[in-house]
JSON list of C-alpha atoms in Angstrom, two decimals:
[
{"chain": "A", "resi": 1, "resn": "MET", "atom": "CA", "xyz": [15.68, 13.34, -19.45]},
{"chain": "A", "resi": 2, "resn": "ASN", "atom": "CA", "xyz": [18.52, 10.93, -18.91]},
{"chain": "A", "resi": 3, "resn": "LEU", "atom": "CA", "xyz": [17.92, 8.53, -16.09]},
{"chain": "A", "resi": 4, "resn": "ASP", "atom": "CA", "xyz": [20.62, 6.11, -17.12]},
{"chain": "A", "resi": 5, "resn": "GLY", "atom": "CA", "xyz": [21.96, 4.39, -14.08]},
{"chain": "A", "resi": 6, "resn": "ALA", "atom": "CA", "xyz": [18.72, 4.92, -12.18]},
{"chain": "A", "resi": 7, "resn": "GLY", "atom": "CA", "xyz": [17.57, 1.51, -13.38]},
{"chain": "A", "resi": 8, "resn": "ASN", "atom": "CA", "xyz": [14.28, -0.29, -13.40]},
{"chain": "A", "resi": 9, "resn": "PRO", "atom": "CA", "xyz": [13.25, -0.73, -9.77]},
{"chain": "A", "resi": 10, "resn": "LEU", "atom": "CA", "xyz": [11.24, -3.91, -10.28]},
{"chain": "A", "resi": 11, "resn": "SER", "atom": "CA", "xyz": [13.69, -5.71, -12.50]},
{"chain": "A", "resi": 12, "resn": "GLY", "atom": "CA", "xyz": [16.98, -7.47, -12.10]},
{"chain": "A", "resi": 13, "resn": "SER", "atom": "CA", "xyz": [18.01, -9.51, -9.10]},
{"chain": "A", "resi": 14, "resn": "GLU", "atom": "CA", "xyz": [16.09, -7.43, -6.56]},
{"chain": "A", "resi": 15, "resn": "GLY", "atom": "CA", "xyz": [12.86, -7.72, -8.52]},
{"chain": "A", "resi": 16, "resn": "ALA", "atom": "CA", "xyz": [13.46, -11.43, -9.01]},
{"chain": "A", "resi": 17, "resn": "LEU", "atom": "CA", "xyz": [14.06, -11.93, -5.29]},
{"chain": "A", "resi": 18, "resn": "ILE", "atom": "CA", "xyz": [10.91, -10.01, -4.37]},
{"chain": "A", "resi": 19, "resn": "ALA", "atom": "CA", "xyz": [8.96, -11.87, -7.01]},
{"chain": "A", "resi": 20, "resn": "HIS", "atom": "CA", "xyz": [10.22, -15.24, -5.79]},
{"chain": "A", "resi": 21, "resn": "THR", "atom": "CA", "xyz": [9.39, -14.43, -2.18]},
{"chain": "A", "resi": 22, "resn": "LEU", "atom": "CA", "xyz": [5.96, -12.94, -2.78]},
{"chain": "A", "resi": 23, "resn": "LEU", "atom": "CA", "xyz": [4.79, -14.89, -5.76]},
{"chain": "A", "resi": 24, "resn": "GLY", "atom": "CA", "xyz": [4.47, -18.47, -4.76]},
{"chain": "A", "resi": 25, "resn": "ASP", "atom": "CA", "xyz": [1.56, -18.04, -2.39]},
{"chain": "A", "resi": 26, "resn": "GLY", "atom": "CA", "xyz": [-1.90, -18.37, -3.85]},
{"chain": "A", "resi": 27, "resn": "LEU", "atom": "CA", "xyz": [-1.06, -18.17, -7.53]},
{"chain": "A", "resi": 28, "resn": "PRO", "atom": "CA", "xyz": [-3.32, -20.56, -9.44]},
{"chain": "A", "resi": 29, "resn": "ARG", "atom": "CA", "xyz": [-1.42, -22.97, -11.67]},
{"chain": "A", "resi": 30, "resn": "GLU", "atom": "CA", "xyz": [-3.28, -21.74, -14.76]},
{"chain": "A", "resi": 31, "resn": "ALA", "atom": "CA", "xyz": [-2.28, -18.13, -14.00]},
{"chain": "A", "resi": 32, "resn": "GLU", "atom": "CA", "xyz": [1.33, -19.25, -13.58]},
{"chain": "A", "resi": 33, "resn": "ASP", "atom": "CA", "xyz": [1.13, -20.99, -16.95]},
{"chain": "A", "resi": 34, "resn": "HIS", "atom": "CA", "xyz": [-0.09, -17.75, -18.56]},
{"chain": "A", "resi": 35, "resn": "LEU", "atom": "CA", "xyz": [2.81, -15.87, -17.00]},
{"chain": "A", "resi": 36, "resn": "TRP", "atom": "CA", "xyz": [5.24, -18.41, -18.45]},
{"chain": "A", "resi": 37, "resn": "GLN", "atom": "CA", "xyz": [3.56, -18.15, -21.85]},
{"chain": "A", "resi": 38, "resn": "ALA", "atom": "CA", "xyz": [3.76, -14.36, -21.67]},
{"chain": "A", "resi": 39, "resn": "GLY", "atom": "CA", "xyz": [7.49, -14.63, -21.06]},
{"chain": "A", "resi": 40, "resn": "LEU", "atom": "CA", "xyz": [7.97, -17.09, -23.89]},
{"chain": "A", "resi": 41, "resn": "SER", "atom": "CA", "xyz": [6.01, -14.90, -26.30]},
{"chain": "A", "resi": 42, "resn": "TYR", "atom": "CA", "xyz": [7.48, -11.59, -25.11]},
{"chain": "A", "resi": 43, "resn": "HIS", "atom": "CA", "xyz": [8.58, -10.74, -28.65]},
{"chain": "A", "resi": 44, "resn": "LEU", "atom": "CA", "xyz": [4.95, -11.03, -29.81]},
{"chain": "A", "resi": 45, "resn": "ASP", "atom": "CA", "xyz": [3.40, -8.07, -28.02]},
{"chain": "A", "resi": 46, "resn": "GLU", "atom": "CA", "xyz": [-0.28, -8.89, -28.50]},
{"chain": "A", "resi": 47, "resn": "ILE", "atom": "CA", "xyz": [0.09, -12.53, -27.52]},
{"chain": "A", "resi": 48, "resn": "ALA", "atom": "CA", "xyz": [2.27, -11.80, -24.50]},
{"chain": "A", "resi": 49, "resn": "GLU", "atom": "CA", "xyz": [-0.09, -9.09, -23.29]},
{"chain": "A", "resi": 50, "resn": "LYS", "atom": "CA", "xyz": [-3.09, -11.40, -23.80]},
{"chain": "A", "resi": 51, "resn": "HIS", "atom": "CA", "xyz": [-1.42, -14.00, -21.57]},
{"chain": "A", "resi": 52, "resn": "LEU", "atom": "CA", "xyz": [-0.71, -11.36, -18.93]},
{"chain": "A", "resi": 53, "resn": "HIS", "atom": "CA", "xyz": [-4.34, -10.26, -18.95]},
{"chain": "A", "resi": 54, "resn": "GLU", "atom": "CA", "xyz": [-5.48, -13.89, -18.71]},
{"chain": "A", "resi": 55, "resn": "ALA", "atom": "CA", "xyz": [-3.22, -14.32, -15.68]},
{"chain": "A", "resi": 56, "resn": "GLN", "atom": "CA", "xyz": [-4.66, -11.13, -14.23]},
{"chain": "A", "resi": 57, "resn": "ALA", "atom": "CA", "xyz": [-8.22, -12.41, -14.72]},
{"chain": "A", "resi": 58, "resn": "LEU", "atom": "CA", "xyz": [-7.32, -15.64, -12.91]},
{"chain": "A", "resi": 59, "resn": "ALA", "atom": "CA", "xyz": [-5.33, -14.00, -10.11]},
{"chain": "A", "resi": 60, "resn": "PRO", "atom": "CA", "xyz": [-6.35, -10.34, -9.87]},
{"chain": "A", "resi": 61, "resn": "GLY", "atom": "CA", "xyz": [-4.00, -8.32, -7.73]},
{"chain": "A", "resi": 62, "resn": "HIS", "atom": "CA", "xyz": [-1.49, -11.14, -7.26]},
{"chain": "A", "resi": 63, "resn": "ALA", "atom": "CA", "xyz": [2.06, -9.77, -6.96]},
{"chain": "A", "resi": 64, "resn": "ALA", "atom": "CA", "xyz": [3.39, -12.16, -9.62]},
{"chain": "A", "resi": 65, "resn": "VAL", "atom": "CA", "xyz": [0.90, -10.89, -12.15]},
{"chain": "A", "resi": 66, "resn": "LEU", "atom": "CA", "xyz": [1.44, -7.24, -11.21]},
{"chain": "A", "resi": 67, "resn": "ILE", "atom": "CA", "xyz": [5.21, -7.56, -11.51]},
{"chain": "A", "resi": 68, "resn": "GLY", "atom": "CA", "xyz": [4.80, -9.38, -14.83]},
{"chain": "A", "resi": 69, "resn": "LEU", "atom": "CA", "xyz": [2.57, -6.60, -16.16]},
{"chain": "A", "resi": 70, "resn": "TYR", "atom": "CA", "xyz": [4.91, -3.93, -14.84]},
{"chain": "A", "resi": 71, "resn": "ARG", "atom": "CA", "xyz": [7.97, -5.48, -16.48]},
{"chain": "A", "resi": 72, "resn": "PHE", "atom": "CA", "xyz": [6.16, -5.99, -19.78]},
{"chain": "A", "resi": 73, "resn": "TYR", "atom": "CA", "xyz": [4.99, -2.38, -19.96]},
{"chain": "A", "resi": 74, "resn": "PHE", "atom": "CA", "xyz": [8.30, -1.02, -18.72]},
{"chain": "A", "resi": 75, "resn": "TYR", "atom": "CA", "xyz": [10.46, -2.91, -21.20]},
{"chain": "A", "resi": 76, "resn": "LYS", "atom": "CA", "xyz": [8.06, -2.17, -24.05]},
{"chain": "A", "resi": 77, "resn": "ALA", "atom": "CA", "xyz": [8.49, 1.54, -23.17]},
{"chain": "A", "resi": 78, "resn": "ARG", "atom": "CA", "xyz": [4.81, 1.82, -22.31]},
{"chain": "A", "resi": 79, "resn": "LEU", "atom": "CA", "xyz": [5.68, 3.88, -19.28]},
{"chain": "A", "resi": 80, "resn": "ALA", "atom": "CA", "xyz": [2.25, 5.36, -18.54]},
{"chain": "A", "resi": 81, "resn": "GLU", "atom": "CA", "xyz": [0.85, 1.83, -18.28]},
{"chain": "A", "resi": 82, "resn": "ALA", "atom": "CA", "xyz": [3.82, 0.74, -16.17]},
{"chain": "A", "resi": 83, "resn": "LEU", "atom": "CA", "xyz": [3.07, 3.68, -13.86]},
{"chain": "A", "resi": 84, "resn": "GLU", "atom": "CA", "xyz": [-0.52, 2.51, -13.39]},
{"chain": "A", "resi": 85, "resn": "VAL", "atom": "CA", "xyz": [0.75, -0.94, -12.42]},
{"chain": "A", "resi": 86, "resn": "ALA", "atom": "CA", "xyz": [3.29, 0.61, -10.04]},
{"chain": "A", "resi": 87, "resn": "LYS", "atom": "CA", "xyz": [0.37, 2.39, -8.34]},
{"chain": "A", "resi": 88, "resn": "LEU", "atom": "CA", "xyz": [-1.43, -0.94, -7.99]},
{"chain": "A", "resi": 89, "resn": "CYS", "atom": "CA", "xyz": [1.73, -2.45, -6.49]},
{"chain": "A", "resi": 90, "resn": "ILE", "atom": "CA", "xyz": [1.97, 0.39, -3.95]},
{"chain": "A", "resi": 91, "resn": "SER", "atom": "CA", "xyz": [-1.66, -0.13, -2.94]},
{"chain": "A", "resi": 92, "resn": "LYS", "atom": "CA", "xyz": [-1.22, -3.89, -2.64]},
{"chain": "A", "resi": 93, "resn": "ALA", "atom": "CA", "xyz": [2.00, -3.52, -0.64]},
{"chain": "A", "resi": 94, "resn": "ALA", "atom": "CA", "xyz": [0.37, -0.90, 1.60]},
{"chain": "A", "resi": 95, "resn": "ARG", "atom": "CA", "xyz": [-2.54, -3.24, 2.38]},
{"chain": "A", "resi": 96, "resn": "GLU", "atom": "CA", "xyz": [-0.26, -6.21, 3.04]},
{"chain": "A", "resi": 97, "resn": "ASN", "atom": "CA", "xyz": [1.96, -4.13, 5.32]},
{"chain": "A", "resi": 98, "resn": "GLY", "atom": "CA", "xyz": [-0.99, -2.54, 7.14]},
{"chain": "A", "resi": 99, "resn": "LEU", "atom": "CA", "xyz": [0.03, 0.91, 5.90]},
{"chain": "A", "resi": 100, "resn": "LEU", "atom": "CA", "xyz": [-2.01, 3.94, 4.94]},
{"chain": "A", "resi": 101, "resn": "ASP", "atom": "CA", "xyz": [-2.88, 3.97, 1.24]},
{"chain": "A", "resi": 102, "resn": "ASP", "atom": "CA", "xyz": [-1.33, 7.43, 0.78]},
{"chain": "A", "resi": 103, "resn": "TRP", "atom": "CA", "xyz": [2.44, 6.90, 0.63]},
{"chain": "A", "resi": 104, "resn": "ARG", "atom": "CA", "xyz": [2.98, 10.53, 1.67]},
{"chain": "A", "resi": 105, "resn": "ARG", "atom": "CA", "xyz": [1.57, 9.70, 5.13]},
{"chain": "A", "resi": 106, "resn": "VAL", "atom": "CA", "xyz": [3.65, 6.55, 5.73]},
{"chain": "A", "resi": 107, "resn": "SER", "atom": "CA", "xyz": [6.48, 6.87, 8.24]},
{"chain": "A", "resi": 108, "resn": "ALA", "atom": "CA", "xyz": [9.63, 4.85, 8.79]},
{"chain": "A", "resi": 109, "resn": "THR", "atom": "CA", "xyz": [8.20, 3.26, 11.94]},
{"chain": "A", "resi": 110, "resn": "ASP", "atom": "CA", "xyz": [5.04, 1.97, 10.23]},
{"chain": "A", "resi": 111, "resn": "ALA", "atom": "CA", "xyz": [6.74, -1.19, 8.92]},
{"chain": "A", "resi": 112, "resn": "ALA", "atom": "CA", "xyz": [10.08, -2.99, 9.16]},
{"chain": "A", "resi": 113, "resn": "PHE", "atom": "CA", "xyz": [11.59, -0.93, 6.34]},
{"chain": "A", "resi": 114, "resn": "ASP", "atom": "CA", "xyz": [15.03, -1.26, 7.94]},
{"chain": "A", "resi": 115, "resn": "CYS", "atom": "CA", "xyz": [14.90, -5.06, 7.71]},
{"chain": "A", "resi": 116, "resn": "TYR", "atom": "CA", "xyz": [15.97, -5.74, 4.13]},
{"chain": "A", "resi": 117, "resn": "GLU", "atom": "CA", "xyz": [15.23, -9.45, 4.54]},
{"chain": "A", "resi": 118, "resn": "ASN", "atom": "CA", "xyz": [11.53, -8.71, 5.14]},
{"chain": "A", "resi": 119, "resn": "SER", "atom": "CA", "xyz": [9.97, -9.03, 1.67]},
{"chain": "A", "resi": 120, "resn": "LEU", "atom": "CA", "xyz": [6.70, -7.16, 2.26]},
{"chain": "A", "resi": 121, "resn": "PRO", "atom": "CA", "xyz": [8.23, -3.83, 3.31]},
{"chain": "A", "resi": 122, "resn": "ARG", "atom": "CA", "xyz": [10.85, -4.26, 0.57]},
{"chain": "A", "resi": 123, "resn": "PHE", "atom": "CA", "xyz": [8.09, -4.79, -2.02]},
{"chain": "A", "resi": 124, "resn": "TYR", "atom": "CA", "xyz": [6.53, -1.53, -0.83]},
{"chain": "A", "resi": 125, "resn": "LEU", "atom": "CA", "xyz": [9.82, 0.32, -1.15]},
{"chain": "A", "resi": 126, "resn": "PHE", "atom": "CA", "xyz": [10.60, -1.05, -4.61]},
{"chain": "A", "resi": 127, "resn": "SER", "atom": "CA", "xyz": [7.06, -0.25, -5.77]},
{"chain": "A", "resi": 128, "resn": "LEU", "atom": "CA", "xyz": [7.43, 3.31, -4.54]},
{"chain": "A", "resi": 129, "resn": "LYS", "atom": "CA", "xyz": [10.82, 3.55, -6.24]},
{"chain": "A", "resi": 130, "resn": "ALA", "atom": "CA", "xyz": [9.24, 2.36, -9.50]},
{"chain": "A", "resi": 131, "resn": "TYR", "atom": "CA", "xyz": [6.58, 5.04, -9.06]},
{"chain": "A", "resi": 132, "resn": "ALA", "atom": "CA", "xyz": [9.18, 7.76, -8.43]},
{"chain": "A", "resi": 133, "resn": "TYR", "atom": "CA", "xyz": [11.29, 6.68, -11.38]},
{"chain": "A", "resi": 134, "resn": "LEU", "atom": "CA", "xyz": [8.36, 6.55, -13.78]},
{"chain": "A", "resi": 135, "resn": "GLN", "atom": "CA", "xyz": [7.05, 9.92, -12.64]},
{"chain": "A", "resi": 136, "resn": "MET", "atom": "CA", "xyz": [10.45, 11.36, -13.46]},
{"chain": "A", "resi": 137, "resn": "ARG", "atom": "CA", "xyz": [10.64, 9.62, -16.82]},
{"chain": "A", "resi": 138, "resn": "LEU", "atom": "CA", "xyz": [7.16, 10.87, -17.69]},
{"chain": "A", "resi": 139, "resn": "GLY", "atom": "CA", "xyz": [8.10, 14.44, -16.78]},
{"chain": "A", "resi": 140, "resn": "ASP", "atom": "CA", "xyz": [6.43, 14.92, -13.40]},
{"chain": "A", "resi": 141, "resn": "LEU", "atom": "CA", "xyz": [9.67, 15.80, -11.65]},
{"chain": "A", "resi": 142, "resn": "GLY", "atom": "CA", "xyz": [7.96, 17.22, -8.57]},
{"chain": "A", "resi": 143, "resn": "GLU", "atom": "CA", "xyz": [6.04, 14.01, -7.90]},
{"chain": "A", "resi": 144, "resn": "GLY", "atom": "CA", "xyz": [9.12, 11.93, -8.66]},
{"chain": "A", "resi": 145, "resn": "HIS", "atom": "CA", "xyz": [11.17, 14.02, -6.23]},
{"chain": "A", "resi": 146, "resn": "ALA", "atom": "CA", "xyz": [8.52, 13.74, -3.51]},
{"chain": "A", "resi": 147, "resn": "ALA", "atom": "CA", "xyz": [8.35, 9.95, -3.86]},
{"chain": "A", "resi": 148, "resn": "ALA", "atom": "CA", "xyz": [12.16, 9.57, -3.95]},
{"chain": "A", "resi": 149, "resn": "SER", "atom": "CA", "xyz": [12.46, 11.80, -0.87]},
{"chain": "A", "resi": 150, "resn": "LYS", "atom": "CA", "xyz": [9.88, 9.66, 0.93]},
{"chain": "A", "resi": 151, "resn": "LEU", "atom": "CA", "xyz": [11.95, 6.59, 0.05]},
{"chain": "A", "resi": 152, "resn": "VAL", "atom": "CA", "xyz": [15.05, 8.13, 1.64]},
{"chain": "A", "resi": 153, "resn": "GLU", "atom": "CA", "xyz": [12.97, 8.89, 4.74]},
{"chain": "A", "resi": 154, "resn": "LEU", "atom": "CA", "xyz": [11.70, 5.28, 4.91]},
{"chain": "A", "resi": 155, "resn": "ASP", "atom": "CA", "xyz": [15.08, 3.76, 3.99]},
{"chain": "A", "resi": 156, "resn": "PRO", "atom": "CA", "xyz": [17.75, 6.14, 5.36]},
{"chain": "A", "resi": 157, "resn": "THR", "atom": "CA", "xyz": [20.55, 3.64, 4.70]},
{"chain": "A", "resi": 158, "resn": "ASP", "atom": "CA", "xyz": [19.45, 3.64, 1.03]},
{"chain": "A", "resi": 159, "resn": "LYS", "atom": "CA", "xyz": [19.44, -0.11, 0.55]},
{"chain": "A", "resi": 160, "resn": "ILE", "atom": "CA", "xyz": [16.81, 0.44, -2.15]},
{"chain": "A", "resi": 161, "resn": "GLY", "atom": "CA", "xyz": [18.96, 2.97, -3.99]},
{"chain": "A", "resi": 162, "resn": "ALA", "atom": "CA", "xyz": [16.56, 5.93, -4.04]},
{"chain": "A", "resi": 163, "resn": "LYS", "atom": "CA", "xyz": [19.32, 8.51, -3.65]},
{"chain": "A", "resi": 164, "resn": "VAL", "atom": "CA", "xyz": [20.39, 7.92, -7.25]},
{"chain": "A", "resi": 165, "resn": "LEU", "atom": "CA", "xyz": [17.01, 9.32, -8.34]},
{"chain": "A", "resi": 166, "resn": "LEU", "atom": "CA", "xyz": [17.54, 12.42, -6.22]},
{"chain": "A", "resi": 167, "resn": "ASP", "atom": "CA", "xyz": [21.08, 12.73, -7.60]},
{"chain": "A", "resi": 168, "resn": "VAL", "atom": "CA", "xyz": [19.71, 12.69, -11.16]},
{"chain": "A", "resi": 169, "resn": "LEU", "atom": "CA", "xyz": [17.24, 15.45, -10.29]},
{"chain": "A", "resi": 170, "resn": "GLU", "atom": "CA", "xyz": [20.00, 17.49, -8.66]},
{"chain": "A", "resi": 171, "resn": "ARG", "atom": "CA", "xyz": [22.24, 17.14, -11.73]},
{"chain": "A", "resi": 172, "resn": "MET", "atom": "CA", "xyz": [19.34, 18.16, -13.94]},
{"chain": "A", "resi": 173, "resn": "GLY", "atom": "CA", "xyz": [18.86, 21.28, -11.83]},
{"chain": "A", "resi": 174, "resn": "GLN", "atom": "CA", "xyz": [22.56, 22.11, -12.14]},
{"chain": "A", "resi": 175, "resn": "ASP", "atom": "CA", "xyz": [22.36, 21.71, -15.92]},
{"chain": "A", "resi": 176, "resn": "ASP", "atom": "CA", "xyz": [19.42, 24.13, -15.98]},
{"chain": "A", "resi": 177, "resn": "ASP", "atom": "CA", "xyz": [21.46, 26.70, -14.06]},
{"chain": "A", "resi": 178, "resn": "ARG", "atom": "CA", "xyz": [24.17, 26.83, -16.72]}
]
């Protein structure tokens, strides 16, 4: 499957902005130090992952740690593990937004999804986009399609860029028809 152009939903400038907004609150200094060490030792998989797990032990469920774990697994092509972290991010974002835990039952009026400046709903949307993308990459196209369709429902102006995932699926379907 070629998802080039679909991108990593929790990376780049959007992921950095979300991380910056969500991450400062309540992160113990020692956990932050482990995140920095993980970044500095990224090329040494075992050491970097050990630092990430130390940060997780010190600040379980903290968005900074979850995004760090997600990025590590994603860029190391450990997509099944990245998917598990994306699920944790969805659950965390759902709790913090006062949403139902099942993303299928969330509606556009349940949070300020239309307010791009509001970091908590945006974190939810990007986490769901990561989930959709990874489901597609891992071959569960139906689940990926359902999640991407939910994103378009929650974000009809497509500020999050979910339509590109649906476009990829549509092109794949056209290729199958040939």
